[in-house]
Short mmCIF file of N, CA and C in Angstrom, two decimals:
data_model
loop_
_atom_site.label_atom_id
_atom_site.label_comp_id
_atom_site.label_asym_id
_atom_site.label_seq_id
_atom_site.Cartn_x
_atom_site.Cartn_y
_atom_site.Cartn_z
N MET V 1 0.83 -1.20 0.00
CA MET V 1 0.00 0.00 0.00
C MET V 1 0.87 1.26 0.00
N THR V 2 2.02 1.17 0.65
CA THR V 2 2.94 2.31 0.69
C THR V 2 3.38 2.70 -0.71
N ASP V 3 3.62 1.70 -1.57
CA ASP V 3 4.03 1.99 -2.95
C ASP V 3 2.94 2.74 -3.71
N VAL V 4 1.69 2.36 -3.48
CA VAL V 4 0.57 3.03 -4.15
C VAL V 4 0.51 4.49 -3.70
N PHE V 5 0.63 4.72 -2.38
CA PHE V 5 0.60 6.09 -1.85
C PHE V 5 1.78 6.90 -2.38
N THR V 6 2.95 6.29 -2.44
CA THR V 6 4.14 6.98 -2.95
C THR V 6 3.97 7.35 -4.42
N SER V 7 3.46 6.41 -5.20
CA SER V 7 3.23 6.69 -6.63
C SER V 7 2.20 7.80 -6.81
N TRP V 8 1.11 7.74 -6.04
CA TRP V 8 0.07 8.77 -6.12
C TRP V 8 0.64 10.12 -5.69
N ALA V 9 1.41 10.15 -4.61
CA ALA V 9 1.99 11.40 -4.11
C ALA V 9 2.88 12.03 -5.16
N SER V 10 3.65 11.22 -5.86
CA SER V 10 4.53 11.73 -6.92
C SER V 10 3.72 12.28 -8.09
N LEU V 11 2.71 11.51 -8.52
CA LEU V 11 1.85 11.97 -9.62
C LEU V 11 1.16 13.28 -9.24
N TYR V 12 0.60 13.32 -8.05
CA TYR V 12 -0.11 14.49 -7.56
C TYR V 12 0.82 15.71 -7.49
N ALA V 13 1.99 15.52 -6.93
CA ALA V 13 2.93 16.63 -6.75
C ALA V 13 3.45 17.19 -8.07
N ASN V 14 3.48 16.36 -9.11
CA ASN V 14 4.10 16.77 -10.36
C ASN V 14 3.12 17.13 -11.47
N HIS V 15 1.83 17.18 -11.17
CA HIS V 15 0.84 17.50 -12.19
C HIS V 15 -0.18 18.50 -11.65
N ALA V 16 0.00 19.73 -12.05
CA ALA V 16 -0.87 20.81 -11.56
C ALA V 16 -2.34 20.55 -11.91
N ALA V 17 -2.59 19.96 -13.07
CA ALA V 17 -3.98 19.70 -13.47
C ALA V 17 -4.64 18.71 -12.52
N ILE V 18 -3.91 17.69 -12.10
CA ILE V 18 -4.46 16.70 -11.16
C ILE V 18 -4.72 17.36 -9.81
N LYS V 19 -3.77 18.16 -9.34
CA LYS V 19 -3.97 18.88 -8.07
C LYS V 19 -5.22 19.76 -8.15
N THR V 20 -5.36 20.44 -9.26
CA THR V 20 -6.49 21.35 -9.45
C THR V 20 -7.80 20.58 -9.47
N LEU V 21 -7.87 19.48 -10.19
CA LEU V 21 -9.10 18.70 -10.26
C LEU V 21 -9.49 18.09 -8.92
N VAL V 22 -8.53 17.55 -8.21
CA VAL V 22 -8.83 16.95 -6.90
C VAL V 22 -9.33 18.04 -5.94
N ALA V 23 -8.66 19.17 -5.92
CA ALA V 23 -9.09 20.28 -5.05
C ALA V 23 -10.47 20.79 -5.47
N PHE V 24 -10.70 20.89 -6.78
CA PHE V 24 -11.99 21.35 -7.26
C PHE V 24 -13.11 20.41 -6.82
N PHE V 25 -12.92 19.10 -7.01
CA PHE V 25 -13.96 18.16 -6.60
C PHE V 25 -14.21 18.23 -5.10
N HIS V 26 -13.15 18.43 -4.32
CA HIS V 26 -13.31 18.51 -2.86
C HIS V 26 -14.09 19.77 -2.48
N VAL V 27 -13.66 20.91 -2.99
CA VAL V 27 -14.32 22.18 -2.65
C VAL V 27 -15.68 22.30 -3.34
N GLY V 28 -15.76 21.89 -4.60
CA GLY V 28 -17.03 21.95 -5.31
C GLY V 28 -18.11 21.11 -4.65
N ALA V 29 -17.75 19.90 -4.24
CA ALA V 29 -18.72 19.05 -3.54
C ALA V 29 -19.09 19.64 -2.19
N LEU V 30 -18.14 20.27 -1.53
CA LEU V 30 -18.43 20.94 -0.25
C LEU V 30 -19.43 22.07 -0.46
N ILE V 31 -19.23 22.86 -1.51
CA ILE V 31 -20.15 23.96 -1.80
C ILE V 31 -21.54 23.42 -2.14
N ALA V 32 -21.60 22.40 -2.99
CA ALA V 32 -22.90 21.85 -3.40
C ALA V 32 -23.62 21.19 -2.22
N GLY V 33 -22.97 20.24 -1.59
CA GLY V 33 -23.61 19.51 -0.50
C GLY V 33 -23.80 20.34 0.75
N GLY V 34 -22.74 21.02 1.15
CA GLY V 34 -22.82 21.86 2.36
C GLY V 34 -23.76 23.03 2.17
N GLY V 35 -23.70 23.64 1.00
CA GLY V 35 -24.59 24.77 0.74
C GLY V 35 -26.05 24.36 0.74
N LEU V 36 -26.34 23.24 0.10
CA LEU V 36 -27.72 22.74 0.08
C LEU V 36 -28.17 22.34 1.48
N ALA V 37 -27.29 21.70 2.23
CA ALA V 37 -27.63 21.28 3.59
C ALA V 37 -27.91 22.50 4.47
N VAL V 38 -27.06 23.50 4.40
CA VAL V 38 -27.25 24.71 5.23
C VAL V 38 -28.54 25.43 4.83
N ALA V 39 -28.81 25.53 3.53
CA ALA V 39 -30.05 26.18 3.08
C ALA V 39 -31.27 25.39 3.55
N SER V 40 -31.20 24.07 3.48
CA SER V 40 -32.30 23.23 3.94
C SER V 40 -32.48 23.35 5.45
N ASP V 41 -31.38 23.36 6.18
CA ASP V 41 -31.44 23.51 7.64
C ASP V 41 -32.08 24.85 8.01
N ARG V 42 -31.72 25.87 7.28
CA ARG V 42 -32.31 27.20 7.52
C ARG V 42 -33.81 27.16 7.29
N SER V 43 -34.24 26.50 6.22
CA SER V 43 -35.68 26.38 5.94
C SER V 43 -36.40 25.66 7.06
N VAL V 44 -35.79 24.61 7.57
CA VAL V 44 -36.39 23.86 8.69
C VAL V 44 -36.53 24.76 9.91
N LEU V 45 -35.49 25.52 10.21
CA LEU V 45 -35.54 26.40 11.38
C LEU V 45 -36.60 27.48 11.21
N MET V 46 -36.73 28.00 10.01
CA MET V 46 -37.73 29.05 9.78
C MET V 46 -39.15 28.49 9.82
N ALA V 47 -39.32 27.22 9.45
CA ALA V 47 -40.66 26.63 9.39
C ALA V 47 -41.09 26.00 10.71
N ALA V 48 -40.21 25.95 11.66
CA ALA V 48 -40.52 25.25 12.92
C ALA V 48 -41.78 25.78 13.59
N GLY V 49 -42.09 27.04 13.44
CA GLY V 49 -43.28 27.62 14.07
C GLY V 49 -44.51 27.63 13.19
N ASP V 50 -44.40 27.13 11.97
CA ASP V 50 -45.52 27.13 11.02
C ASP V 50 -46.57 26.07 11.40
N ASP V 51 -47.68 26.10 10.69
CA ASP V 51 -48.73 25.09 10.91
C ASP V 51 -48.28 23.75 10.35
N ASP V 52 -48.99 22.69 10.72
CA ASP V 52 -48.61 21.33 10.33
C ASP V 52 -48.56 21.13 8.82
N PHE V 53 -49.52 21.69 8.08
CA PHE V 53 -49.55 21.54 6.63
C PHE V 53 -48.30 22.16 6.00
N SER V 54 -47.95 23.36 6.43
CA SER V 54 -46.77 24.04 5.87
C SER V 54 -45.49 23.28 6.17
N ARG V 55 -45.38 22.78 7.41
CA ARG V 55 -44.18 22.03 7.78
C ARG V 55 -44.08 20.72 6.99
N ARG V 56 -45.19 20.05 6.83
CA ARG V 56 -45.19 18.79 6.08
C ARG V 56 -44.82 19.05 4.61
N SER V 57 -45.37 20.12 4.03
CA SER V 57 -45.03 20.49 2.65
C SER V 57 -43.55 20.78 2.51
N LEU V 58 -42.99 21.48 3.49
CA LEU V 58 -41.55 21.77 3.46
C LEU V 58 -40.75 20.48 3.49
N LEU V 59 -41.08 19.59 4.40
CA LEU V 59 -40.33 18.34 4.51
C LEU V 59 -40.42 17.52 3.22
N GLU V 60 -41.58 17.49 2.61
CA GLU V 60 -41.74 16.76 1.35
C GLU V 60 -40.90 17.41 0.24
N SER V 61 -40.82 18.73 0.25
CA SER V 61 -40.03 19.42 -0.78
C SER V 61 -38.53 19.23 -0.57
N LEU V 62 -38.12 18.98 0.66
CA LEU V 62 -36.70 18.81 0.96
C LEU V 62 -36.24 17.36 0.79
N GLU V 63 -37.18 16.46 0.54
CA GLU V 63 -36.86 15.04 0.50
C GLU V 63 -35.71 14.71 -0.44
N GLY V 64 -35.67 15.30 -1.62
CA GLY V 64 -34.62 15.00 -2.60
C GLY V 64 -33.25 15.58 -2.24
N THR V 65 -33.20 16.48 -1.29
CA THR V 65 -31.92 17.11 -0.95
C THR V 65 -30.94 16.12 -0.36
N HIS V 66 -31.43 15.09 0.31
CA HIS V 66 -30.52 14.14 0.95
C HIS V 66 -29.67 13.40 -0.07
N ARG V 67 -30.25 13.07 -1.22
CA ARG V 67 -29.48 12.39 -2.26
C ARG V 67 -28.32 13.26 -2.74
N VAL V 68 -28.58 14.55 -2.91
CA VAL V 68 -27.52 15.46 -3.37
C VAL V 68 -26.45 15.61 -2.29
N VAL V 69 -26.88 15.78 -1.05
CA VAL V 69 -25.92 15.95 0.05
C VAL V 69 -25.09 14.68 0.21
N ILE V 70 -25.72 13.51 0.17
CA ILE V 70 -24.98 12.25 0.31
C ILE V 70 -24.03 12.07 -0.87
N GLY V 71 -24.49 12.36 -2.08
CA GLY V 71 -23.61 12.29 -3.24
C GLY V 71 -22.41 13.21 -3.11
N SER V 72 -22.66 14.40 -2.59
CA SER V 72 -21.57 15.35 -2.36
C SER V 72 -20.60 14.82 -1.31
N LEU V 73 -21.13 14.22 -0.27
CA LEU V 73 -20.26 13.65 0.78
C LEU V 73 -19.40 12.52 0.23
N VAL V 74 -19.95 11.75 -0.69
CA VAL V 74 -19.16 10.68 -1.33
C VAL V 74 -18.01 11.30 -2.13
N LEU V 75 -18.30 12.35 -2.92
CA LEU V 75 -17.23 13.04 -3.66
C LEU V 75 -16.21 13.67 -2.72
N ILE V 76 -16.68 14.25 -1.62
CA ILE V 76 -15.77 14.83 -0.63
C ILE V 76 -14.88 13.74 -0.05
N GLY V 77 -15.48 12.57 0.23
CA GLY V 77 -14.70 11.46 0.78
C GLY V 77 -13.64 10.95 -0.18
N ILE V 78 -14.03 10.78 -1.44
CA ILE V 78 -13.07 10.29 -2.44
C ILE V 78 -11.95 11.29 -2.65
N SER V 79 -12.32 12.55 -2.87
CA SER V 79 -11.28 13.56 -3.10
C SER V 79 -10.46 13.78 -1.83
N GLY V 80 -11.10 13.68 -0.68
CA GLY V 80 -10.36 13.81 0.59
C GLY V 80 -9.35 12.69 0.77
N PHE V 81 -9.75 11.47 0.39
CA PHE V 81 -8.80 10.35 0.46
C PHE V 81 -7.62 10.61 -0.48
N LEU V 82 -7.89 11.12 -1.68
CA LEU V 82 -6.80 11.41 -2.62
C LEU V 82 -5.89 12.51 -2.07
N LEU V 83 -6.47 13.51 -1.41
CA LEU V 83 -5.65 14.55 -0.78
C LEU V 83 -4.81 13.95 0.34
N PHE V 84 -5.42 13.10 1.17
CA PHE V 84 -4.69 12.43 2.25
C PHE V 84 -3.54 11.61 1.68
N ALA V 85 -3.83 10.82 0.63
CA ALA V 85 -2.81 9.95 0.04
C ALA V 85 -1.67 10.74 -0.60
N SER V 86 -1.92 12.00 -0.94
CA SER V 86 -0.87 12.81 -1.56
C SER V 86 0.23 13.19 -0.57
N ASP V 87 -0.09 13.14 0.71
CA ASP V 87 0.91 13.48 1.75
C ASP V 87 0.50 12.81 3.05
N SER V 88 0.34 11.48 2.99
CA SER V 88 -0.18 10.74 4.13
C SER V 88 0.67 10.88 5.39
N GLU V 89 1.97 10.97 5.24
CA GLU V 89 2.84 11.10 6.42
C GLU V 89 2.55 12.38 7.21
N THR V 90 2.28 13.45 6.49
CA THR V 90 1.95 14.72 7.16
C THR V 90 0.58 14.64 7.80
N PHE V 91 -0.42 14.19 7.04
CA PHE V 91 -1.79 14.17 7.55
C PHE V 91 -1.98 13.17 8.69
N LEU V 92 -1.28 12.05 8.61
CA LEU V 92 -1.43 11.01 9.63
C LEU V 92 -1.12 11.54 11.03
N TYR V 93 -0.21 12.47 11.13
CA TYR V 93 0.21 13.00 12.43
C TYR V 93 -0.31 14.41 12.71
N SER V 94 -1.22 14.87 11.89
CA SER V 94 -1.76 16.22 12.04
C SER V 94 -2.97 16.23 12.97
N ARG V 95 -2.90 17.01 14.00
CA ARG V 95 -4.01 17.17 14.94
C ARG V 95 -5.24 17.72 14.22
N PHE V 96 -5.08 18.68 13.32
CA PHE V 96 -6.21 19.26 12.59
C PHE V 96 -6.87 18.25 11.65
N PHE V 97 -6.07 17.35 11.09
CA PHE V 97 -6.65 16.31 10.25
C PHE V 97 -7.61 15.45 11.07
N TRP V 98 -7.18 15.04 12.24
CA TRP V 98 -8.02 14.17 13.07
C TRP V 98 -9.21 14.92 13.65
N ILE V 99 -9.04 16.19 13.94
CA ILE V 99 -10.19 17.01 14.36
C ILE V 99 -11.21 17.07 13.22
N LYS V 100 -10.72 17.30 12.00
CA LYS V 100 -11.61 17.35 10.84
C LYS V 100 -12.32 16.02 10.64
N MET V 101 -11.60 14.91 10.78
CA MET V 101 -12.23 13.59 10.61
C MET V 101 -13.29 13.36 11.68
N GLY V 102 -13.03 13.81 12.90
CA GLY V 102 -14.03 13.70 13.96
C GLY V 102 -15.26 14.52 13.65
N LEU V 103 -15.06 15.71 13.10
CA LEU V 103 -16.19 16.56 12.71
C LEU V 103 -16.99 15.94 11.57
N VAL V 104 -16.31 15.28 10.63
CA VAL V 104 -16.99 14.61 9.53
C VAL V 104 -17.85 13.47 10.07
N VAL V 105 -17.32 12.71 11.01
CA VAL V 105 -18.10 11.63 11.63
C VAL V 105 -19.32 12.22 12.34
N ALA V 106 -19.11 13.31 13.10
CA ALA V 106 -20.22 13.97 13.80
C ALA V 106 -21.27 14.46 12.80
N LEU V 107 -20.82 14.99 11.68
CA LEU V 107 -21.73 15.46 10.63
C LEU V 107 -22.57 14.31 10.07
N ALA V 108 -21.94 13.18 9.84
CA ALA V 108 -22.65 12.01 9.32
C ALA V 108 -23.67 11.48 10.33
N VAL V 109 -23.27 11.38 11.59
CA VAL V 109 -24.20 10.91 12.64
C VAL V 109 -25.37 11.88 12.77
N ASN V 110 -25.07 13.17 12.77
CA ASN V 110 -26.13 14.18 12.85
C ASN V 110 -27.07 14.07 11.65
N GLY V 111 -26.53 13.80 10.48
CA GLY V 111 -27.36 13.63 9.28
C GLY V 111 -28.32 12.46 9.43
N LEU V 112 -27.85 11.37 10.01
CA LEU V 112 -28.73 10.22 10.25
C LEU V 112 -29.84 10.58 11.23
N LEU V 113 -29.49 11.30 12.29
CA LEU V 113 -30.50 11.73 13.26
C LEU V 113 -31.51 12.67 12.61
N LEU V 114 -31.02 13.55 11.74
CA LEU V 114 -31.89 14.50 11.05
C LEU V 114 -32.88 13.77 10.14
N VAL V 115 -32.40 12.78 9.40
CA VAL V 115 -33.27 12.01 8.50
C VAL V 115 -34.33 11.26 9.31
N ARG V 116 -33.93 10.67 10.41
CA ARG V 116 -34.90 9.97 11.27
C ARG V 116 -35.96 10.93 11.80
N ALA V 117 -35.51 12.10 12.24
CA ALA V 117 -36.46 13.10 12.75
C ALA V 117 -37.40 13.56 11.64
N GLU V 118 -36.89 13.71 10.43
CA GLU V 118 -37.74 14.09 9.30
C GLU V 118 -38.83 13.05 9.05
N HIS V 119 -38.42 11.78 9.07
CA HIS V 119 -39.40 10.71 8.84
C HIS V 119 -40.46 10.70 9.94
N ARG V 120 -40.05 10.92 11.17
CA ARG V 120 -41.01 10.99 12.28
C ARG V 120 -41.94 12.18 12.09
N ALA V 121 -41.40 13.31 11.67
CA ALA V 121 -42.22 14.52 11.49
C ALA V 121 -43.23 14.34 10.36
N ILE V 122 -42.80 13.69 9.27
CA ILE V 122 -43.70 13.47 8.14
C ILE V 122 -44.88 12.59 8.54
N THR V 123 -44.63 11.65 9.44
CA THR V 123 -45.71 10.76 9.88
C THR V 123 -46.60 11.39 10.93
N GLY V 124 -46.31 12.65 11.29
CA GLY V 124 -47.19 13.37 12.20
C GLY V 124 -46.73 13.46 13.63
N ASP V 125 -45.54 12.98 13.93
CA ASP V 125 -45.00 13.08 15.29
C ASP V 125 -44.58 14.53 15.56
N GLY V 126 -45.41 15.26 16.29
CA GLY V 126 -45.14 16.67 16.57
C GLY V 126 -43.86 16.90 17.35
N GLY V 127 -43.48 15.95 18.19
CA GLY V 127 -42.25 16.08 18.97
C GLY V 127 -40.99 15.99 18.13
N ALA V 128 -41.13 15.49 16.92
CA ALA V 128 -39.96 15.36 16.05
C ALA V 128 -39.39 16.71 15.64
N TRP V 129 -40.24 17.75 15.67
CA TRP V 129 -39.74 19.07 15.25
C TRP V 129 -38.70 19.61 16.21
N ARG V 130 -38.76 19.26 17.46
CA ARG V 130 -37.71 19.69 18.42
C ARG V 130 -36.38 19.08 18.00
N MET V 131 -36.41 17.78 17.64
CA MET V 131 -35.20 17.12 17.19
C MET V 131 -34.73 17.68 15.86
N LEU V 132 -35.66 17.99 14.97
CA LEU V 132 -35.30 18.59 13.69
C LEU V 132 -34.58 19.92 13.89
N LYS V 133 -35.11 20.75 14.77
CA LYS V 133 -34.46 22.04 15.04
C LYS V 133 -33.06 21.83 15.60
N THR V 134 -32.93 20.90 16.53
CA THR V 134 -31.62 20.63 17.15
C THR V 134 -30.62 20.13 16.11
N THR V 135 -31.05 19.18 15.27
CA THR V 135 -30.13 18.64 14.27
C THR V 135 -29.83 19.66 13.18
N ALA V 136 -30.77 20.55 12.87
CA ALA V 136 -30.52 21.60 11.88
C ALA V 136 -29.44 22.57 12.38
N VAL V 137 -29.55 22.97 13.64
CA VAL V 137 -28.54 23.87 14.23
C VAL V 137 -27.18 23.16 14.26
N ALA V 138 -27.20 21.89 14.68
CA ALA V 138 -25.95 21.13 14.72
C ALA V 138 -25.35 20.98 13.32
N SER V 139 -26.20 20.73 12.33
CA SER V 139 -25.74 20.57 10.95
C SER V 139 -25.04 21.83 10.45
N ILE V 140 -25.68 22.96 10.63
CA ILE V 140 -25.08 24.23 10.19
C ILE V 140 -23.74 24.43 10.88
N THR V 141 -23.72 24.21 12.18
CA THR V 141 -22.49 24.39 12.96
C THR V 141 -21.40 23.44 12.48
N LEU V 142 -21.75 22.18 12.28
CA LEU V 142 -20.75 21.18 11.87
C LEU V 142 -20.23 21.41 10.46
N TRP V 143 -21.08 21.85 9.54
CA TRP V 143 -20.60 22.14 8.19
C TRP V 143 -19.54 23.25 8.23
N PHE V 144 -19.81 24.29 9.02
CA PHE V 144 -18.86 25.40 9.08
C PHE V 144 -17.59 25.02 9.85
N LEU V 145 -17.72 24.27 10.93
CA LEU V 145 -16.54 23.84 11.67
C LEU V 145 -15.66 22.90 10.85
N THR V 146 -16.31 22.02 10.08
CA THR V 146 -15.55 21.11 9.22
C THR V 146 -14.81 21.89 8.14
N THR V 147 -15.46 22.90 7.60
CA THR V 147 -14.81 23.76 6.60
C THR V 147 -13.64 24.51 7.22
N LEU V 148 -13.83 25.04 8.42
CA LEU V 148 -12.75 25.73 9.12
C LEU V 148 -11.57 24.79 9.35
N ALA V 149 -11.84 23.59 9.81
CA ALA V 149 -10.77 22.62 10.04
C ALA V 149 -10.05 22.30 8.73
N GLY V 150 -10.80 22.21 7.63
CA GLY V 150 -10.18 21.93 6.34
C GLY V 150 -9.28 23.06 5.87
N VAL V 151 -9.69 24.29 6.15
CA VAL V 151 -8.88 25.45 5.77
C VAL V 151 -7.65 25.54 6.67
N ALA V 152 -7.82 25.22 7.94
CA ALA V 152 -6.70 25.28 8.89
C ALA V 152 -5.66 24.20 8.60
N LEU V 153 -6.11 23.07 8.10
CA LEU V 153 -5.23 21.92 7.91
C LEU V 153 -3.95 22.23 7.12
N PRO V 154 -4.02 22.79 5.92
CA PRO V 154 -2.77 23.06 5.21
C PRO V 154 -2.02 24.29 5.74
N ASN V 155 -2.71 25.14 6.48
CA ASN V 155 -2.08 26.38 6.94
C ASN V 155 -1.47 26.28 8.33
N ILE V 156 -2.09 25.49 9.18
CA ILE V 156 -1.59 25.37 10.56
C ILE V 156 -1.01 23.98 10.80
N GLY V 157 -1.59 23.00 10.15
CA GLY V 157 -1.11 21.63 10.26
C GLY V 157 -1.75 20.91 11.35
#
């Protein structure tokens, strides 16, 4: 496996187009998935006080957003792995790398809780909206903290 990482690191380091594409897919997927997630979370927070019909309509309209966010997370994961493999020795011992990975795990767990709360809310469980609000706030916070950790990673290490 070390040979594969070494070969990838050499290819990555010596080809600006590859570096550009990997970074683009990482940041582009972050903008698409994170932006959609934050916008959806904002909609949930704004609708929390609405009547049941309006809230249900909102949840039904947001249903397709999860596929885009999950697809974006897959692209972020693939491009993130390629970034890691380009300098694994540095990232392996980086405190910010592991903080970022912890935040990504927290983001994924929060996403699962959010989806469960959405399903409960759609079926008429009024108490689910408290969980939806909590997971929406957590989602917004985690997307921004994960982005901050990603920006800090190459600059602070």
